[in-house]
mmCIF file of C-alpha atoms in Angstrom:
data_model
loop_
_atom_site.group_PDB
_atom_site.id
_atom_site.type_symbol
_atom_site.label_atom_id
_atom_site.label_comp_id
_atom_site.label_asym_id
_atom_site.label_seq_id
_atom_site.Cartn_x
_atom_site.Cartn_y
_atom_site.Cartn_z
ATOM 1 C CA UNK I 3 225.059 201.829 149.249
ATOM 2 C CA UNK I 4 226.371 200.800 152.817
ATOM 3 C CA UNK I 5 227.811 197.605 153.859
ATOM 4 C CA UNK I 6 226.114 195.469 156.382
ATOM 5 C CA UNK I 7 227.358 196.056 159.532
ATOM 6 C CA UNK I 8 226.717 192.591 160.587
ATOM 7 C CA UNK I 9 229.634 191.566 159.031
ATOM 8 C CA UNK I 10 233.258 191.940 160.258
ATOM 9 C CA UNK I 11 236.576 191.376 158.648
ATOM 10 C CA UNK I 12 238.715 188.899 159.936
ATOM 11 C CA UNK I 13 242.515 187.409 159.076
ATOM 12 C CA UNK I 14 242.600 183.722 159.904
ATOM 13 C CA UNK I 15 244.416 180.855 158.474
ATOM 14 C CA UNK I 16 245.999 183.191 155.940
ATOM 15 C CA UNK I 17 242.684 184.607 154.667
ATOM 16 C CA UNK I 18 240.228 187.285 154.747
ATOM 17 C CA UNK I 19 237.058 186.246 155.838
ATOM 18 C CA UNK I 20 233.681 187.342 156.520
ATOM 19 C CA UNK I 21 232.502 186.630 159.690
ATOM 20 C CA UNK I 22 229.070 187.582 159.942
ATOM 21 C CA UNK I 23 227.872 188.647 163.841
ATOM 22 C CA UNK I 24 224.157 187.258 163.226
ATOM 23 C CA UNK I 25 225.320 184.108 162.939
ATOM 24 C CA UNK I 26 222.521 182.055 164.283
ATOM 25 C CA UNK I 27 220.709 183.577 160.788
ATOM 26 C CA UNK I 28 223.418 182.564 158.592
ATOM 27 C CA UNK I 29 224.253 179.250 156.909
ATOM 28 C CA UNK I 30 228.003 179.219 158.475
ATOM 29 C CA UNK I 31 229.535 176.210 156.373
ATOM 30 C CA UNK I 32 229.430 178.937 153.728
ATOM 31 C CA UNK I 33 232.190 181.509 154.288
ATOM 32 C CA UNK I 34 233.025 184.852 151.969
ATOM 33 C CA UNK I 35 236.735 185.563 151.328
ATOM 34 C CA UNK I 36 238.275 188.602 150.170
ATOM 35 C CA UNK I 37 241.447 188.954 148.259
ATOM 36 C CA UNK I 38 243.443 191.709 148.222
ATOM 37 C CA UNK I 39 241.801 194.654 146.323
ATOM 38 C CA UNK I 40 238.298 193.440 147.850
ATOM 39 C CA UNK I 41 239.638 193.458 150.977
ATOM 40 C CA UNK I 42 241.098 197.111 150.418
ATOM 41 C CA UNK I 43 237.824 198.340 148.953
ATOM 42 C CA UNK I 44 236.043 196.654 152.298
ATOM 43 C CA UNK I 45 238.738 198.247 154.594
ATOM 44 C CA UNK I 46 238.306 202.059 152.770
ATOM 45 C CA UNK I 47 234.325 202.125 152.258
ATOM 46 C CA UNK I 48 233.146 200.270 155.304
ATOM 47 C CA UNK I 49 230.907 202.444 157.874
ATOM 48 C CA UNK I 50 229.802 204.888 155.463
ATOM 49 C CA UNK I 51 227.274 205.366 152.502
ATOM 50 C CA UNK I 52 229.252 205.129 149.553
ATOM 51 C CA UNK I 53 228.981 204.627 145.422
ATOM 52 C CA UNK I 54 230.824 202.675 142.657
ATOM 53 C CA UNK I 55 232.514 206.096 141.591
ATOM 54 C CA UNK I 56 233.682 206.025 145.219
ATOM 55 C CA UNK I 57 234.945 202.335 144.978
ATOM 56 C CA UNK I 58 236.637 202.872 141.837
ATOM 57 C CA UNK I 59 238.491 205.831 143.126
ATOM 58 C CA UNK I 60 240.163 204.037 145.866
ATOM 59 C CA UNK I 61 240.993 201.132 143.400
ATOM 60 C CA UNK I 62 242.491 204.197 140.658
ATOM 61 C CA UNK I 63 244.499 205.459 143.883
ATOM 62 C CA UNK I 64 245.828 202.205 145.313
ATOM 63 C CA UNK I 65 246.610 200.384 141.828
ATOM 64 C CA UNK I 66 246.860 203.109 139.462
ATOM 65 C CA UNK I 67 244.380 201.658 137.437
ATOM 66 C CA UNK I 68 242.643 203.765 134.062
ATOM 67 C CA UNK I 69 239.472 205.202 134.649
ATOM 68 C CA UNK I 70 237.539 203.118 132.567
ATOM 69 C CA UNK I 71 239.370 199.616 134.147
ATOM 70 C CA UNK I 72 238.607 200.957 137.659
ATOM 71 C CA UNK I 73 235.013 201.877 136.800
ATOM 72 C CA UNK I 74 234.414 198.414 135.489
ATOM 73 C CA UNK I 75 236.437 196.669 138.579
ATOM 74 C CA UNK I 76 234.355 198.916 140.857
ATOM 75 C CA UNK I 77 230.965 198.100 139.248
ATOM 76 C CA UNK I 78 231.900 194.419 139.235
ATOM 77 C CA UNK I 79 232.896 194.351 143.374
ATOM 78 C CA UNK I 80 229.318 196.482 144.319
ATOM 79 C CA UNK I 81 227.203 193.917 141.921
ATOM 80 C CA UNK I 82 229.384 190.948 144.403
ATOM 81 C CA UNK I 83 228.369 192.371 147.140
ATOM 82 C CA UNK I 84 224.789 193.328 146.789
ATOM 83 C CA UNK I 85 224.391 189.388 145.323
ATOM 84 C CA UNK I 86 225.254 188.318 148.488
ATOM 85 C CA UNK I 87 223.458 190.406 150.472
ATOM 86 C CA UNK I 88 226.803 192.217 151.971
ATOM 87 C CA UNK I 89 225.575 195.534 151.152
ATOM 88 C CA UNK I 90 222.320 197.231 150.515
ATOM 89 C CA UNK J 16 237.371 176.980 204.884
ATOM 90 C CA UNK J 17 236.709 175.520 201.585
ATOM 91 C CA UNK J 18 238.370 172.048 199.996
ATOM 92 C CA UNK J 19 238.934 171.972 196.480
ATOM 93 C CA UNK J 20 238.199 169.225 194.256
ATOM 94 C CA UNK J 21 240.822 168.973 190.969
ATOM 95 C CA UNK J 22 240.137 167.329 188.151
ATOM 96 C CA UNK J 23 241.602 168.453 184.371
ATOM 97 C CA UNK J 24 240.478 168.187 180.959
ATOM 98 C CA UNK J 25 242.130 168.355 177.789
ATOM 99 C CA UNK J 26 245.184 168.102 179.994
ATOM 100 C CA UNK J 27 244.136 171.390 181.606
ATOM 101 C CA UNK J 28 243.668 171.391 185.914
ATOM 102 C CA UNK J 29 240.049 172.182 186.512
ATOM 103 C CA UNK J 30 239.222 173.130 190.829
ATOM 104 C CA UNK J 31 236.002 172.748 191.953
ATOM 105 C CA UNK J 32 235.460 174.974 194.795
ATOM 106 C CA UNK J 33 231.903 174.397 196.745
ATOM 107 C CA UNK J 34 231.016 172.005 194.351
ATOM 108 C CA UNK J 35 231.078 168.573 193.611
ATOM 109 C CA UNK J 36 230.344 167.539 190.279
ATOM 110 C CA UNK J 37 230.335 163.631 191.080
ATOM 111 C CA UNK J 38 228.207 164.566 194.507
ATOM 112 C CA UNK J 39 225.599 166.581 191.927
ATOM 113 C CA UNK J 40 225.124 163.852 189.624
ATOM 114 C CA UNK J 41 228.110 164.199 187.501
ATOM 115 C CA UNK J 42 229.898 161.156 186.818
ATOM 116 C CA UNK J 43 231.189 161.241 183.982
ATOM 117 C CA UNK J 44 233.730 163.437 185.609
ATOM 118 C CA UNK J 45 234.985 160.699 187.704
ATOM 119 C CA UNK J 46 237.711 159.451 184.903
ATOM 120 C CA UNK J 47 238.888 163.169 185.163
ATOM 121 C CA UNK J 48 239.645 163.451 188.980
ATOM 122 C CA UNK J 49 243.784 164.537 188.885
ATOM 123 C CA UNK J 50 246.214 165.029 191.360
ATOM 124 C CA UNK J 51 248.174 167.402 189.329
ATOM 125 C CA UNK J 52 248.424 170.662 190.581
ATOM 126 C CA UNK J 53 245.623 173.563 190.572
ATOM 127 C CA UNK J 54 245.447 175.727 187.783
ATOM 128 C CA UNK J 55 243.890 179.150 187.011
ATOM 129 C CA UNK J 56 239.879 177.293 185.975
ATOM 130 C CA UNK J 57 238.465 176.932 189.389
ATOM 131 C CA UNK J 58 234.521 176.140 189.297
ATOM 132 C CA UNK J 59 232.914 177.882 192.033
ATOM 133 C CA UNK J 60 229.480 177.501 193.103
ATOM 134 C CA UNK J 61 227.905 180.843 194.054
ATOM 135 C CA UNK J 62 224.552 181.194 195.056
ATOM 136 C CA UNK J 63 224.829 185.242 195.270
ATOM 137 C CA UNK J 64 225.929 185.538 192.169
ATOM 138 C CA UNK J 65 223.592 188.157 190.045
ATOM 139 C CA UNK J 66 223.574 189.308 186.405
ATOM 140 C CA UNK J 67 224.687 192.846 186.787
ATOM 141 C CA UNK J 68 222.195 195.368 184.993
ATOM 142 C CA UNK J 69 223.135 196.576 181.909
ATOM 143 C CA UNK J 70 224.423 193.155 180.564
ATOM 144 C CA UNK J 71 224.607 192.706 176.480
ATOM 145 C CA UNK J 72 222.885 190.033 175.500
ATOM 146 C CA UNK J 73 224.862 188.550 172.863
ATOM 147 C CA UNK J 74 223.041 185.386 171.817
ATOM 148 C CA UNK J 75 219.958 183.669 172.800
ATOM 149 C CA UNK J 76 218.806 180.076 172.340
ATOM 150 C CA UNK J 77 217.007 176.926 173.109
ATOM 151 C CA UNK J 78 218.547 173.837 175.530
ATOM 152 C CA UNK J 79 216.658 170.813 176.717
ATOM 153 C CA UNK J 80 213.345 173.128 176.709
ATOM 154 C CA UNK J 81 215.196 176.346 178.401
ATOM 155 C CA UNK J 82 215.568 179.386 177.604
ATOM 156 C CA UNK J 83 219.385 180.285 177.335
ATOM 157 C CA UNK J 84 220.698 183.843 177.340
ATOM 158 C CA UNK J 85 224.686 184.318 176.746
ATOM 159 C CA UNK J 86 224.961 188.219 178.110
ATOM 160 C CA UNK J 87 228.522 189.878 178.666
ATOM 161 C CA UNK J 88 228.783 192.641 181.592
ATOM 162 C CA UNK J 89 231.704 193.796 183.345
ATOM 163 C CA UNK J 90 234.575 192.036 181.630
ATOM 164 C CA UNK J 91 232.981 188.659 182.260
ATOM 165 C CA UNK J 92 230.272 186.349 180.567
ATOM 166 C CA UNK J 93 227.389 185.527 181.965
ATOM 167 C CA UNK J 94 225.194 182.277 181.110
ATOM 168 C CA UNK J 95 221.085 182.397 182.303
ATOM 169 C CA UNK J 96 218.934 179.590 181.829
ATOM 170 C CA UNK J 97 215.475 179.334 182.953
ATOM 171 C CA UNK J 98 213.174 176.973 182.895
ATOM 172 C CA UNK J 99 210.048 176.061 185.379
ATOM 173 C CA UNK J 100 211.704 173.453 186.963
ATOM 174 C CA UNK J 101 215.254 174.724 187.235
ATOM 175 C CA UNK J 102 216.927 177.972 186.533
ATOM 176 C CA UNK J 103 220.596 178.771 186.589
ATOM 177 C CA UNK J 104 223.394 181.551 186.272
ATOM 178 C CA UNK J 105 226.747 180.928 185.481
ATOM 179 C CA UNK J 106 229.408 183.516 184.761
ATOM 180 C CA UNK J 107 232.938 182.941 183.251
ATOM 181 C CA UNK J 108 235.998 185.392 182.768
ATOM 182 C CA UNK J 109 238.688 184.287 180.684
ATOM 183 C CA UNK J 110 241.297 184.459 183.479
ATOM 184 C CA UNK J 111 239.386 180.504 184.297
ATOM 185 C CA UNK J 112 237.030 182.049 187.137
ATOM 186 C CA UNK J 113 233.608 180.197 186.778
ATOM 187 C CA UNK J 114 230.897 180.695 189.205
ATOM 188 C CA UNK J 115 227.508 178.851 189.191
ATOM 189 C CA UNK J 116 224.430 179.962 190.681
ATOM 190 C CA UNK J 117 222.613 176.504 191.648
ATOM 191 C CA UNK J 118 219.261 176.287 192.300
ATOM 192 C CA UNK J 119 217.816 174.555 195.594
ATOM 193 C CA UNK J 120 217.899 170.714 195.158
ATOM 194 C CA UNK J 121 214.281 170.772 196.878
ATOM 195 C CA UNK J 122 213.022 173.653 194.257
ATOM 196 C CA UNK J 123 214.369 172.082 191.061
ATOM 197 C CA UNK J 124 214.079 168.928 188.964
ATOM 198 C CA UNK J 125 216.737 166.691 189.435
ATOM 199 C CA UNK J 126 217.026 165.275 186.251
ATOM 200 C CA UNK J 127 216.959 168.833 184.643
ATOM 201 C CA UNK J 128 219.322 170.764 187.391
ATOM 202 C CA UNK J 129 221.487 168.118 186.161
ATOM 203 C CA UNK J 130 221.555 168.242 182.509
ATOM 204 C CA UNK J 131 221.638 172.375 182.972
ATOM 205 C CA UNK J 132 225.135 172.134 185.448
ATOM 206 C CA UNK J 133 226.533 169.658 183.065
ATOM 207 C CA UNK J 134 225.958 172.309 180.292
ATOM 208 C CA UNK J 135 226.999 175.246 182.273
ATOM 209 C CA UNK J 136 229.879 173.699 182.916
ATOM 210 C CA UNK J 137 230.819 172.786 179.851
ATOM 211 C CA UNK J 138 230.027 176.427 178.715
ATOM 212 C CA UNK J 139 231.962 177.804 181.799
ATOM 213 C CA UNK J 140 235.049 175.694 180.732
ATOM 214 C CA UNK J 141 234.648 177.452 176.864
ATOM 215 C CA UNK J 142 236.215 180.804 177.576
ATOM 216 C CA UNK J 143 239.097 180.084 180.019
ATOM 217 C CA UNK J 144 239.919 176.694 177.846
ATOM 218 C CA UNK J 145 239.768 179.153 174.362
ATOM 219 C CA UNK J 146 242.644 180.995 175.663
ATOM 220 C CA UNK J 147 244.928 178.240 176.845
ATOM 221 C CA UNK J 148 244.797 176.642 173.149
ATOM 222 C CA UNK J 149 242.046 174.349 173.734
ATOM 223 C CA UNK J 150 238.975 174.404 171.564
ATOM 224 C CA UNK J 151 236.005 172.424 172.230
ATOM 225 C CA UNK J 152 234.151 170.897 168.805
ATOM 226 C CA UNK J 153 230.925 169.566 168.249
ATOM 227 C CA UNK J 154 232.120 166.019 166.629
ATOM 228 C CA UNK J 155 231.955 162.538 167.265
ATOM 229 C CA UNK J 156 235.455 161.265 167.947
ATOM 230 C CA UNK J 157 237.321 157.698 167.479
ATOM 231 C CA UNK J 158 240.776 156.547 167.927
ATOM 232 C CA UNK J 159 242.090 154.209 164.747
ATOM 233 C CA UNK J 160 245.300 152.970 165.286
ATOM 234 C CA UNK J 161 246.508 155.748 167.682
ATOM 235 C CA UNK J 162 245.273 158.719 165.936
ATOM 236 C CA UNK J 163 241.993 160.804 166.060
ATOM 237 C CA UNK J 164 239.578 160.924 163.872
ATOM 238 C CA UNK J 165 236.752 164.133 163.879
ATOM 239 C CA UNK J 166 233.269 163.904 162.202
ATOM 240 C CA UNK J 167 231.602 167.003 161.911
ATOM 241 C CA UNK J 168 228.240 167.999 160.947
ATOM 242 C CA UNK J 169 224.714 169.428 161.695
ATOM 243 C CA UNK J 170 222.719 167.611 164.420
ATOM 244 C CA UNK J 171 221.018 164.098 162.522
ATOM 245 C CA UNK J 172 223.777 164.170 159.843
ATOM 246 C CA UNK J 173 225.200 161.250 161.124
ATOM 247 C CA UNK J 174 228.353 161.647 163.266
ATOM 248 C CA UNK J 175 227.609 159.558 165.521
ATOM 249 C CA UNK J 176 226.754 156.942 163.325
ATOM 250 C CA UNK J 177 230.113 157.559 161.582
ATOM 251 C CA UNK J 178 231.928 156.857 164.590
ATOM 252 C CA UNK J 179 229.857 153.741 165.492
ATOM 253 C CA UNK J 180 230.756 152.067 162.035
ATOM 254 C CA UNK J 181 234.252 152.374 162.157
ATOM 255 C CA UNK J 182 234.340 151.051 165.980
ATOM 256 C CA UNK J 183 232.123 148.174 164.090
ATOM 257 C CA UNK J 184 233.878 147.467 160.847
ATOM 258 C CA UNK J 185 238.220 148.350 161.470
ATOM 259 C CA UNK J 186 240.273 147.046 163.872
ATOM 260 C CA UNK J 187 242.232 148.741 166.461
ATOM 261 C CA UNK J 188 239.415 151.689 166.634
ATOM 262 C CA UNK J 189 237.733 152.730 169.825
ATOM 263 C CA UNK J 190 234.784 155.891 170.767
ATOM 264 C CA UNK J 191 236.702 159.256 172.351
ATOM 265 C CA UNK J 192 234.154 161.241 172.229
ATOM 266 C CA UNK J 193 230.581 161.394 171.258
ATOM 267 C CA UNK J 194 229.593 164.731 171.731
ATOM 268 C CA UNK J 195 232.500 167.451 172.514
ATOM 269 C CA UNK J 196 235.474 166.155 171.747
ATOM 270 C CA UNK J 197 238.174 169.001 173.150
ATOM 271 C CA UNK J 198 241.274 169.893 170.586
ATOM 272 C CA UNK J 199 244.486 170.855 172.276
ATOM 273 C CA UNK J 200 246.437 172.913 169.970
ATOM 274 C CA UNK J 201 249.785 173.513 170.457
ATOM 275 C CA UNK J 202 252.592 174.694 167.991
ATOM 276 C CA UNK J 203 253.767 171.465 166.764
ATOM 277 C CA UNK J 204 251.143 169.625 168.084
ATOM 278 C CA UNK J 205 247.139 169.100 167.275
ATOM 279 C CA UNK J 206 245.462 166.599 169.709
ATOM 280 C CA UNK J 207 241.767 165.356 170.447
ATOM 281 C CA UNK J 208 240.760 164.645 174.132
ATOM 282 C CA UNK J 209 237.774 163.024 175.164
ATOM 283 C CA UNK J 210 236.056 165.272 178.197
ATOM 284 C CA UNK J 211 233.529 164.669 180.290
ATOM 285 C CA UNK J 212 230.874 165.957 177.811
ATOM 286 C CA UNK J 213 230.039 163.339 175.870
ATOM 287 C CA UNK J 214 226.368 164.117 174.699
ATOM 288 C CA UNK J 215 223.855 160.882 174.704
ATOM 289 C CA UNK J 216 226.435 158.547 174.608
ATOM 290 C CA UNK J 217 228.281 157.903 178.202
ATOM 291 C CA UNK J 218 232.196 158.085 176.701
ATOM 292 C CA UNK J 219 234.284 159.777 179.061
ATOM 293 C CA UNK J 220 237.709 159.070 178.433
ATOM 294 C CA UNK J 221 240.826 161.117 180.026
ATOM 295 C CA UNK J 222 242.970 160.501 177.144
ATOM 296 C CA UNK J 223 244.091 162.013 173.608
ATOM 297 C CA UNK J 224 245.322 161.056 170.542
ATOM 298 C CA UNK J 225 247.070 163.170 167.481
ATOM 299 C CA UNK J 226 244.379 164.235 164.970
ATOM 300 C CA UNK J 227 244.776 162.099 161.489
ATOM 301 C CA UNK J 228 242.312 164.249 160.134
ATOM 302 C CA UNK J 229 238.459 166.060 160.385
ATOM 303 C CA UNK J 230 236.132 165.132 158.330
ATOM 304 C CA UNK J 231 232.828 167.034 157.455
ATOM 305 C CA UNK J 232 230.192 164.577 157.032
ATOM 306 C CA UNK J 233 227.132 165.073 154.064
ATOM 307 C CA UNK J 234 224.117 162.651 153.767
ATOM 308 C CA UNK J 235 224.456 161.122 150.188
ATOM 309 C CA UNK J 236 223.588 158.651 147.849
ATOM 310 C CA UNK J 237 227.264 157.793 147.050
ATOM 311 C CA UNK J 238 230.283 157.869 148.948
ATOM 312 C CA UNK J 239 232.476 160.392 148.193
ATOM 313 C CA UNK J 240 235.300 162.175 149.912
ATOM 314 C CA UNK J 241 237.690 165.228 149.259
ATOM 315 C CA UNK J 242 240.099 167.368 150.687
ATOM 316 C CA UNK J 243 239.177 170.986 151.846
ATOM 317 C CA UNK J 244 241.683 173.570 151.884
ATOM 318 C CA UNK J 245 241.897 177.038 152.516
ATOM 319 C CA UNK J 246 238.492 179.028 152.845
ATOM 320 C CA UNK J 247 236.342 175.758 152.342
ATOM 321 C CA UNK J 248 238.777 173.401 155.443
ATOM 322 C CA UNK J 249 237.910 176.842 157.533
ATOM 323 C CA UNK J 250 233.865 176.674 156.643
ATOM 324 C CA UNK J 251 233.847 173.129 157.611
ATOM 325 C CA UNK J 252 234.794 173.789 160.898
ATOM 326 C CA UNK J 253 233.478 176.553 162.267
ATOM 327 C CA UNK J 254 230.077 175.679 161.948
ATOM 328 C CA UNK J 255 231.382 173.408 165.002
ATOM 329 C CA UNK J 256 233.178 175.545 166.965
ATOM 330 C CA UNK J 257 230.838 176.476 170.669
ATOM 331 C CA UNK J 258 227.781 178.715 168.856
ATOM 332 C CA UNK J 259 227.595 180.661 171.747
ATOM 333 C CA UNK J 260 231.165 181.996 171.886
ATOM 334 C CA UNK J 261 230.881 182.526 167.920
ATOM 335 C CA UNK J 262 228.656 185.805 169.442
ATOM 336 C CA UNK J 263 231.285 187.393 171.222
ATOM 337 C CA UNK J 264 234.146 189.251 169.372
ATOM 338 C CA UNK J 265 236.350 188.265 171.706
ATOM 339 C CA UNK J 266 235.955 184.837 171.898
ATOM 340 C CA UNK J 267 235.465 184.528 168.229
ATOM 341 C CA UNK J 268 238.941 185.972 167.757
ATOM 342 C CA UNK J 269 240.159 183.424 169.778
ATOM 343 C CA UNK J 270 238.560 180.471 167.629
ATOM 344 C CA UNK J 271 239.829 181.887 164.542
ATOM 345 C CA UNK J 272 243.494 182.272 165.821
ATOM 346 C CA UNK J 273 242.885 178.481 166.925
ATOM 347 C CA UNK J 274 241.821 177.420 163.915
ATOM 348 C CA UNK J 275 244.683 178.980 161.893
ATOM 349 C CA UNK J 276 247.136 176.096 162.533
ATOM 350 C CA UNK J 277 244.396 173.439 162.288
ATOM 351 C CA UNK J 278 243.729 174.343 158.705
ATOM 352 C CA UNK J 279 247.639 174.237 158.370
ATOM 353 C CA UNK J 280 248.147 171.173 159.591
ATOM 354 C CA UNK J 281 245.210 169.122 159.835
ATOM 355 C CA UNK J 282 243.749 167.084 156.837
ATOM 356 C CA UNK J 283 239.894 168.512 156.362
ATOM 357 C CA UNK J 284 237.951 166.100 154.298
ATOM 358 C CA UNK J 285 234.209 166.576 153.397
ATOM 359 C CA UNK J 286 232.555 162.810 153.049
ATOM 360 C CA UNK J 287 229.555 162.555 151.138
ATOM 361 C CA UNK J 288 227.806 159.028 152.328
ATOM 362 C CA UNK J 289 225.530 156.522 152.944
ATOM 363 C CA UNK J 290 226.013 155.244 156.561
ATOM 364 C CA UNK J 291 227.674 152.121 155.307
ATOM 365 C CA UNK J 292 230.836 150.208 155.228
ATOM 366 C CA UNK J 293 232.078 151.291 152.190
ATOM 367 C CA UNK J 294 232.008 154.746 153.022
ATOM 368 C CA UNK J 295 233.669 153.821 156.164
ATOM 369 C CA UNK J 296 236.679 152.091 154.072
ATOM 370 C CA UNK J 297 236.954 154.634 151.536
ATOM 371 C CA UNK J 298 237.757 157.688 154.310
ATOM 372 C CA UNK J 299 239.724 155.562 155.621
ATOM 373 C CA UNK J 300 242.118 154.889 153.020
ATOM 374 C CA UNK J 301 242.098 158.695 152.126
ATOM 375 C CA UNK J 302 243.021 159.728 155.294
ATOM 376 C CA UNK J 303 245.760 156.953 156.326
ATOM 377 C CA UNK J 304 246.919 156.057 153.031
ATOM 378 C CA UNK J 305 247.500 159.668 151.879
ATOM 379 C CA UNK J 306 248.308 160.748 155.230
ATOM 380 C CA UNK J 307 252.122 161.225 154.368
ATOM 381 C CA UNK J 308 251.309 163.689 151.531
ATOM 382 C CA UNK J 309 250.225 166.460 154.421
#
């Protein structure tokens, strides 16, 4: 999967936020905020075709987390994004 | 030899250069003349000015029947509107340089080549005033007891309604803005100015007032309000913040850097109402009587 490039990262008011370029498209008083592993897994995987295995190594290298925890924490973020139409 | 013309908003000097915004129609600009001295925005009219080929386009949309294209080429912004009856180019850098292409008084509708300056200028002022700490909101704005009070929401919600009930029903409350109020945000400091863009309503006051709090307005059956923090204080407001600057990177870094201290320090309530008196009371009391807990 690849995430939407309409979207773009941004720190403001002490979060991570979405903001989404097409924005005349969008309902904007809804906003997407990352915390800290979601916003690692957005900052590593953006701009490229990638897969859960991919996600969950990053997580496995960043937090030391067991294959099996990472897998599942991987397979939970891609099913988030995909939901809400981040990815595709 | 040209005379300039200085007026300010949001406390910021604004030149006219070639132009006269009071001689074009413009009067709600009057309460803004200023004798303080020039800044960097200076308002030129320009009637060579061109969009240079090549230019993005970055967002395009609809204003009092014209087609509006925001473009960005060579490190400024460009603003083309064309309709039948009147067409217009404006382009703004973020240093405060604004030119305006007018059309010929004889060529163009009156009434419409004076509803499209008034915009451009409003638009032209968006970039320069973005980077001086001044944001520009799409609310309806009153002044109870000294402070400012924001209501946000989509067009027919009911802001300025809002604003027109507590003028009605509490004392010691007065109209700042109707349309696009300015906030002036400084470290310590968050502050609504009326400006002389004021939407339907002609309220063009030269003054400001500390902000007591923005509240996001919701048609309901019952009143209800709440505070917004964090991620749900930021969605509430910048779904009000100038739409065409949200299409620029640039500018849209600016807004969010801008909003970063309003979410801070500003109370963000959402009100869920009927356009009545008690919903009027009820913010009320949760933004003066609880206004020491922020």
């Amino acid at each position: 999967m690849k995430i939407d490039e309409r979207y773009r990262l941004r720190e403001t008011a002490g979060l991570y936020i979405l903001l989404d370029r097409q924005s005349e498209t969008a309902d904007l008083t809804r906003i997407v905020t990352l915390n800290d592993s979601a916003r690692l897994l957005w900052q590593h995987l953006r701009e490229r075709e990638f897969t859960e295995a991919d996600a969950a190594a990053v997580l496995t290298e960043h937090y030391g987390l067991s294959p099996q925890q990472a897998a599942a924490d991987a397979r939970k973020w891609t099913a988030l994004l995909l939901e809400h139409g981040l990815a595709r | 030899m040209s005379t300039l013309l200085h007026y300010s908003a949001a406390g910021l000097p604004l030149s006219f250069r070639e132009l006269d915004p009071e001689a074009e129609g413009l009067e709600c600009f009057a309460p803004f003349r200023s004798e303080a001295a020039p800044g960097p925005i200076v308002f030129s009219r320009d009637d060579t000015l061109t969009l240079p080929p090549g230019a993005d386009t970055l967002h395009t949309f609809g204003f009092a029947e014209t087609a509006c294209r925001f473009h960005f080429a060579a490190g400024r912004y460009f603003l083309s509107m064309n309709h039948p009856r009147a067409a217009m180019l404006s382009a703004a850098g973020t240093g405060g340089d604004v030119a305006v292409h007018l059309p010929g008084e004889a060529s163009a509708d009156p009434v419409l080549r004076r509803a499209l300056l008034r915009f451009a200028l409003w638009w032209g002022f968006g970039p320069a005033a973005l980077l001086r700490g001044a944001l520009p909101l799409h609310a309806s704005a009153v002044v109870h007891r000294g402070r400012a009070v924001l209501f946000l929401g989509e067009s027919g919600t009911g802001k300025s309604t809002q604003s027109r009930l507590w003028t009605r029903f509490l004392p010691d409350t007065t109209l700042l803005n109707d349309d696009s109020p300015i906030l002036r945000i400084r470290r310590d400091d968050i502050a609504a100015w009326g400006s002389p863009w004021s939407g339907k309503t002609p309220c063009y006051r030269n003054l400001s007032a500390p902000v007591a709090a923005i509240v996001r307005l919701r048609q309901a059956p019952h009143d209800t309000i709440r505070p917004l923090k964090g991620a749900e204080a930021l969605a509430a407001l910048l779904p009000s913040c100038p739409p065409s600057m949200t299409h620029s990177t640039q500018l849209t870094d600016r807004i969010c850097d801008l909003l970063s201290p309003v979410v801070a320090r500003t109370p963000v309530f959402l009100l869920a109402c009927r356009p009545d008196r008690q919903a009027v009371t009820l913010a009320r009391d949760a933004i003066f009587d609880t206004a020491h807990r922020f």
